[in-house]
Short mmCIF file of C-alpha atoms and ligand atoms in Angstrom, two decimals:
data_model
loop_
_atom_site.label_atom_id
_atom_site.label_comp_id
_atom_site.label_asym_id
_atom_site.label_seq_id
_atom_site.Cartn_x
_atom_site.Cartn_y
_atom_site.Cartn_z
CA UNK V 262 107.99 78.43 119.97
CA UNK V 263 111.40 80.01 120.25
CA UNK V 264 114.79 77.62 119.83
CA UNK V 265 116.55 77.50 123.66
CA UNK V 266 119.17 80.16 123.41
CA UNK V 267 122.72 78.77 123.44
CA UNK V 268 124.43 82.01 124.03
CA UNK V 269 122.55 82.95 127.06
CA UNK V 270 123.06 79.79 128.60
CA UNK V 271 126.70 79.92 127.72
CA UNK V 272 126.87 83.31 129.35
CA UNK V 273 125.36 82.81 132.29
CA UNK V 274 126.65 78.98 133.34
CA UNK V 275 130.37 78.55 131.73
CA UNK V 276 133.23 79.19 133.82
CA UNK V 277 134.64 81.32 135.11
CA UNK V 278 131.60 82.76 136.47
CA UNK V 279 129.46 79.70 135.58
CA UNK V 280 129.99 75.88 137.23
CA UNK V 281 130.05 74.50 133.30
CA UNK V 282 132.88 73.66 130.84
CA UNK V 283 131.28 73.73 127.47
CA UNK V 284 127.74 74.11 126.89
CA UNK V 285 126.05 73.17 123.14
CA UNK V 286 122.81 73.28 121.79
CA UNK V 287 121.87 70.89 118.91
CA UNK V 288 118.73 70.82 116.69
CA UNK V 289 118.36 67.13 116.42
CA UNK V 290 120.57 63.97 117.45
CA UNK V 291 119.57 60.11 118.48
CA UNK V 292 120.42 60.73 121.86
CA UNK V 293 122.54 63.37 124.14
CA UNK V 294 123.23 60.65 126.80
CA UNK V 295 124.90 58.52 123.46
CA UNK V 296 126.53 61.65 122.51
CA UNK V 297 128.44 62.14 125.63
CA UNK V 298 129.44 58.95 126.14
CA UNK V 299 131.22 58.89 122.89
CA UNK V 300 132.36 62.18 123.70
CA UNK V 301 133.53 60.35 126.91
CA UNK V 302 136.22 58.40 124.85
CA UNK V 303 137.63 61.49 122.49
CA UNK V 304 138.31 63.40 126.25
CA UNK V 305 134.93 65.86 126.96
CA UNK V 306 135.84 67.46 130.07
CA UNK V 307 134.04 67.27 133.66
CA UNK V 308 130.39 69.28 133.33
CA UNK V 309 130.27 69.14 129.36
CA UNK V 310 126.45 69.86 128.67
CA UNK V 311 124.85 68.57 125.72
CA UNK V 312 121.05 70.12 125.10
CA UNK V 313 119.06 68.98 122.07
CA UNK V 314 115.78 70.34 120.51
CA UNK V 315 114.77 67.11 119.32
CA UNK V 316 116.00 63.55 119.93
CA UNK V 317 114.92 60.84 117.38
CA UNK V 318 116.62 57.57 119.55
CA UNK V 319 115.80 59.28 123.54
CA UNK V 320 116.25 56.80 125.86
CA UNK V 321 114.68 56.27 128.93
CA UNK V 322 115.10 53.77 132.07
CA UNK V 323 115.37 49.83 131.70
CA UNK V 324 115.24 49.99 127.85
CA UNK V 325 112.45 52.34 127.37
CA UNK V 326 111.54 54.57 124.43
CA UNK V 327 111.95 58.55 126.18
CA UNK V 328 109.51 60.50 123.43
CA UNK V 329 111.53 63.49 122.05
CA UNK V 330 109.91 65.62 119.78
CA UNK V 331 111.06 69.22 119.10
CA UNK V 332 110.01 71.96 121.31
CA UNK V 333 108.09 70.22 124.15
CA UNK V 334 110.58 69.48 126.32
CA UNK V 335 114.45 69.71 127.65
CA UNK V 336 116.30 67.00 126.30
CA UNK V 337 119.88 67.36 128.35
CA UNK V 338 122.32 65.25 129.19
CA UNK V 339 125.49 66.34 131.66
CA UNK V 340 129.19 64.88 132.02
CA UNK V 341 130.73 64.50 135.47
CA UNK V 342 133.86 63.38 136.47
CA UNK V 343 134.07 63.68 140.26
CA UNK V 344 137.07 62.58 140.44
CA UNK V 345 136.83 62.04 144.46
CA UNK V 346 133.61 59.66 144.64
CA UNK V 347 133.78 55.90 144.74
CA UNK V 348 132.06 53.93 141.70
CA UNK V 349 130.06 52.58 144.78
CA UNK V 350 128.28 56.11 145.67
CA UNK V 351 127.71 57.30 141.74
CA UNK V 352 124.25 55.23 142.04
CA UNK V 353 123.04 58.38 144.31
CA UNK V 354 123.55 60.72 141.66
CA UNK V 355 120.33 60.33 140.06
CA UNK V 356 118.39 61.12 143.34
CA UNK V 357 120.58 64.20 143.28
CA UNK V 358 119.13 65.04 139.62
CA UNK V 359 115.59 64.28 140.78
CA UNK V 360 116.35 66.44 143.63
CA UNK V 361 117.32 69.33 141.17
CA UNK V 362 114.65 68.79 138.83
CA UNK V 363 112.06 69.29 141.77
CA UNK V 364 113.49 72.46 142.53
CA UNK V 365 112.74 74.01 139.34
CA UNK V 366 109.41 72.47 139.36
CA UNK V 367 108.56 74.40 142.83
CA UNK V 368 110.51 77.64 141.43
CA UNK V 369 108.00 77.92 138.14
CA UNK V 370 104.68 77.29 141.31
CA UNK V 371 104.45 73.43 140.23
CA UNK V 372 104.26 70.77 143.18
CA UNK V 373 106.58 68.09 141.94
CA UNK V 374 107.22 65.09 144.59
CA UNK V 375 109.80 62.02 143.38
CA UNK V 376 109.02 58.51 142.93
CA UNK V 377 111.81 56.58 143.75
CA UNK V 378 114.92 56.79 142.26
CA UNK V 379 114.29 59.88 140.60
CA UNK V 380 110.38 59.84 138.51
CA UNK V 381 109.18 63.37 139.19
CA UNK V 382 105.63 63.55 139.52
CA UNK V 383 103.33 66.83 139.24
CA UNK V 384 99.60 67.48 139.54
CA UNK V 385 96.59 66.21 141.10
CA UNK V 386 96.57 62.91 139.56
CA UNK V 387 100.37 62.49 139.48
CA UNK V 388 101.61 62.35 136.04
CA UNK V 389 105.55 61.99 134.99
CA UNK V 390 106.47 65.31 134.22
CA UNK V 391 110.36 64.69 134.18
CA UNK V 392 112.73 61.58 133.86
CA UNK V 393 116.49 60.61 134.35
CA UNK V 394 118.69 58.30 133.00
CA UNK V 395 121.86 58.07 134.66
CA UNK V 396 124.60 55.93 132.84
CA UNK V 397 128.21 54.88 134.08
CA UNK V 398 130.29 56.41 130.95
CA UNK V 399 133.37 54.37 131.05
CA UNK V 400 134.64 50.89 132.75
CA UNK V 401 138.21 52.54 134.10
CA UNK V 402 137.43 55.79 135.72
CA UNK V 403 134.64 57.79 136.88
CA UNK V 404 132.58 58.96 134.38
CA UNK V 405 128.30 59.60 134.73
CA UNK V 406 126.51 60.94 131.74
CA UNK V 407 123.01 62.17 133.47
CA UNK V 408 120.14 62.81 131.00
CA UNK V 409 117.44 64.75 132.22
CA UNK V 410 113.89 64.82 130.14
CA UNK V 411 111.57 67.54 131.00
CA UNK V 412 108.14 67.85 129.31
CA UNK V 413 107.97 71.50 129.23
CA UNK V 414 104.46 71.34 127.00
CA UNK V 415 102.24 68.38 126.57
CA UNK V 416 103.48 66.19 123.88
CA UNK V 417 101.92 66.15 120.13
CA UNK V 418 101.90 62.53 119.83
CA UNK V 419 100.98 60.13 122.15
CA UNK V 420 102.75 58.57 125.17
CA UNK V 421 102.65 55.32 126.64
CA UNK V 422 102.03 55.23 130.05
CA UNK V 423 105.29 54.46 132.45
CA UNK V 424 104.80 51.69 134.75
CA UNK V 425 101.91 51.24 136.57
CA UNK V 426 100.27 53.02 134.06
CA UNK V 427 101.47 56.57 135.54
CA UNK V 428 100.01 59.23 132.90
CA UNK V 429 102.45 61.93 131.06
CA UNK V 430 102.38 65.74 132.41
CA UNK V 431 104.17 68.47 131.47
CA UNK V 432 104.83 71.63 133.25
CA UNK V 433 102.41 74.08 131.34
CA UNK V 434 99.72 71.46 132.01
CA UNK V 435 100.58 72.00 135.80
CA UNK V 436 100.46 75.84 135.32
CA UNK V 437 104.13 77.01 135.70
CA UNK V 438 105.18 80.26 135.17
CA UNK V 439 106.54 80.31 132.22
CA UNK V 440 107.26 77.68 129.14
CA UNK V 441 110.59 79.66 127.93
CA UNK V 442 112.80 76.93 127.73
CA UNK V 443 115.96 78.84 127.72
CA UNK V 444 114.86 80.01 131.09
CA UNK V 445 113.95 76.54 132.71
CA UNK V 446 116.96 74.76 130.82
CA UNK V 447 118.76 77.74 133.01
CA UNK V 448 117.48 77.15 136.39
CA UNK V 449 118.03 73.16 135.68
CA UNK V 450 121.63 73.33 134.71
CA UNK V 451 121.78 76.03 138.23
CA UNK V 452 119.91 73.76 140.28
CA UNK V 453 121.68 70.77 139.20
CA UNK V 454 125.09 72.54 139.48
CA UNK V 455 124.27 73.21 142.79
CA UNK V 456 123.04 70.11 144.65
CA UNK V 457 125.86 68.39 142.88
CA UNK V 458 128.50 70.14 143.96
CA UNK V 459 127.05 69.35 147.70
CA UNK V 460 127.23 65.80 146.52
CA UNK V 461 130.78 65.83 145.16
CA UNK V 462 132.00 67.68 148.41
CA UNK V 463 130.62 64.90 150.67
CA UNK V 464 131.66 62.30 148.35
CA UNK V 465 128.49 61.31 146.90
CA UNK V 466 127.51 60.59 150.80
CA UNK V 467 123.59 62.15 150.32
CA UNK V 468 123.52 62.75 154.61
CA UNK V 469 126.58 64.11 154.64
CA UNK V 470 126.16 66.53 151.90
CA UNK V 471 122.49 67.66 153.31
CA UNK V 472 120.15 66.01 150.52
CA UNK V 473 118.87 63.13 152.14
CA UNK V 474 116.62 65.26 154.17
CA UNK V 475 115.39 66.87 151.26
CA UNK V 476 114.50 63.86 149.21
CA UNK V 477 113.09 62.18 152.05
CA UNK V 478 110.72 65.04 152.26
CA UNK V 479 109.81 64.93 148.56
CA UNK V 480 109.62 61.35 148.34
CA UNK V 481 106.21 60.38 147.54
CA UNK V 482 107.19 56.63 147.22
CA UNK V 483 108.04 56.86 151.22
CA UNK V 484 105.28 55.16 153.58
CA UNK V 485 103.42 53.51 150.45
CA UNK V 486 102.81 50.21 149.68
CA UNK V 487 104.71 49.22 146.68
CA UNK V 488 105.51 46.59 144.22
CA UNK V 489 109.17 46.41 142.86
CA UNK V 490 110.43 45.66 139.24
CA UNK V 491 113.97 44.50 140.40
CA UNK V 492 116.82 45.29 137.81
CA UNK V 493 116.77 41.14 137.20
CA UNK V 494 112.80 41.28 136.32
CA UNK V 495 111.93 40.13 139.67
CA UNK V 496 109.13 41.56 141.83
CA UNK V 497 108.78 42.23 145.53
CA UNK V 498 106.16 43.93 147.44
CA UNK V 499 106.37 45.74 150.56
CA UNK V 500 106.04 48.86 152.26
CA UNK V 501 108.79 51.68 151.48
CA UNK V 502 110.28 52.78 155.02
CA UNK V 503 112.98 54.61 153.89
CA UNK V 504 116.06 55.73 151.59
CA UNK V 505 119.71 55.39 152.88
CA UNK V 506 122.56 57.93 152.02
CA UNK V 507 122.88 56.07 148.55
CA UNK V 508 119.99 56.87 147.76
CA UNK V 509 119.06 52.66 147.74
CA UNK V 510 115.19 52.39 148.88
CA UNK V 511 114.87 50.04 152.29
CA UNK V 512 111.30 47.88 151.79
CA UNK V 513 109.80 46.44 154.42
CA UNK V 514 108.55 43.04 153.30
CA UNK V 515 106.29 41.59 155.84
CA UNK V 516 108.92 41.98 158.38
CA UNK V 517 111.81 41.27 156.75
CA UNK V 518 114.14 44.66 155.48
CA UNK V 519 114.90 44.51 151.72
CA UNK V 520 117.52 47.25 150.04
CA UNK V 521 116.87 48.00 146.78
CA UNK V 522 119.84 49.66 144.41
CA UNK V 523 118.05 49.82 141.13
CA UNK V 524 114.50 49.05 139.57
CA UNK V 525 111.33 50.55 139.28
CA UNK V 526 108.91 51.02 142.14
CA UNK V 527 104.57 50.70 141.04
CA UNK V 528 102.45 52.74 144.38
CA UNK V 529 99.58 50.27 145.22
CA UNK V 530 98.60 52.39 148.28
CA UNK V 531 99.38 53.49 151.67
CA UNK V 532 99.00 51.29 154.46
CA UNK V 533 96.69 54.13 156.00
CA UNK V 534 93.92 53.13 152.77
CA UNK V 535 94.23 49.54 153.12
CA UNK V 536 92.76 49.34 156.78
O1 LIG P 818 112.39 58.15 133.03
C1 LIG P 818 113.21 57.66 132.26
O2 LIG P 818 113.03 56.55 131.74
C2 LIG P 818 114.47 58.44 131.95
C3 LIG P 818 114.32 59.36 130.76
C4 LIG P 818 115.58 60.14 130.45
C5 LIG P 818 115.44 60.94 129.18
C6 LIG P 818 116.60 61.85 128.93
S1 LIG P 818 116.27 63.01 127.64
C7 LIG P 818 117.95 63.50 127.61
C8 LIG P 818 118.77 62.24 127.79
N1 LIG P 818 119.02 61.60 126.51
C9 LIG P 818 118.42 60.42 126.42
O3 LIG P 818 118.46 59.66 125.43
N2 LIG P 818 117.77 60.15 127.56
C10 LIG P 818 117.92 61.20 128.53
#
């Protein structure tokens, strides 16, 4: 399979043209999110890229292992800066990735939907086709490194199942258009570009900048019956009613309205199936 093409993503999304400040393409490193938040601390500018072919340390959500291995997938990590959103509103920028992510899904034919925060989910039986890690990059001043993992072609190892046992997927097992990575790694960095610069322009307010909408639309976690993995361990179960313009999921928990910031949701079912 051939290498993702640095040069063609360089010309098409660096300034001045492009929305992106330096673009690089590596053959193998532990992690790109690591890598730009060290980068973070020698000065990297606002919308520094970092791709990888391979990643021998990915990481994933919550301390999970994100399985790397060269050629099946977009291993990317992004640098903002917005310089004009609050370190309260940052937590929305995942949802904005997920967002992104789903719209190159539905431009290569594949029906993605999110699982809240940001899972994306393809195919009949609703396998994890894409993941993102968003991570706070330094303590005094607004800094995100956003990974984005993509399974472009099934994996040739194994992969344990996410929680709730939700099965891998990749985008040629959905029948998209085309595997070229260079080409999808293109329409994510476009996508992503684009529905965050909505974001940054409203201030990382999601109803404001005209993405809450969207996600509530996609959001396949919306109406079920879920339990939630808090960020402290804890569980709660309840139905999901909604998502606010931080992107924090509202449960409904027997009457009682719980917000969630963080965790992990698991679908049990929709209240429709359990009458
Ligand atoms: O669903 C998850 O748990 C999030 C997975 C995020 C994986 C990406 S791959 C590029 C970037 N570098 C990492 O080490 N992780 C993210």
């Amino acid at each position: 399979m051939a290498p993702i093409d640095a040069s063609r993503l360089r010309a098409d999304l660096l300034r001045p043209a492009g929305p992106y400040a330096a673009l690089d393409v590596v053959s193998v490193t532990g992690s790109t999110n690591a890598d730009l938040r060290m980068a973070v601390t020698e000065g990297a500018e606002d919308r520094t890229v970092l791709i990888a072919e391979e990643q021998t340390a990915g990481s994933g959500r919550r301390g999970r292992v994100w399985n790397s291995p060269p050629g099946a997938g977009i291993y990317c990590s992004v640098l903002l800066r917005p310089r004009d959103v609050s370190f309260a509103r940052l937590g929305s920028l995942s949802v904005v990735a997920g967002l992104a992510v789903t719209d190159v899904a539905s431009a290569l034919g594949v029906d993605a939907v999110l699982k809240w925060p940001n899972d994306v989910l393809a195919g009949p039986e609703r396998g994890k086709c894409a993941g993102i890690l968003s991570e706070a990059a330094s303590s005094d001043e607004i800094a995100v490194v956003l990974g984005i993992g993509l399974n472009v072609r099934p994996s040739p190892v194994p992969v344990s199942p996410g929680p709730g046992g939700l099965p891998a997927t990749s985008l040629r097992e959905q029948g998209a258009r085309t595997t070229d990575r260079t080409q999808i790694a293109a329409l994510l960095l476009a996508a992503l570009a684009d529905r965050e610069d909505s974001w940054r322009q409203a201030r990382g307010d999601l109803a404001a900048a005209g993405l809450l909408q969207d996600y509530r639309d996609r959001c396949a976690t919306l109406g079920q019956e879920v339990k939630a993995i808090l960020a402290d361990g804890g569980t709660l179960f309840g139905v999901a009613v909604d998502v606010d313009d931080a992107g924090q999921l509202i449960l409904d928990t027997g009457g009682r309205r719980r917000t969630l910031y963080a965790g992990d949701v698991v679908h049990l079912r929709s209240p429709q199936q359990a009458s």
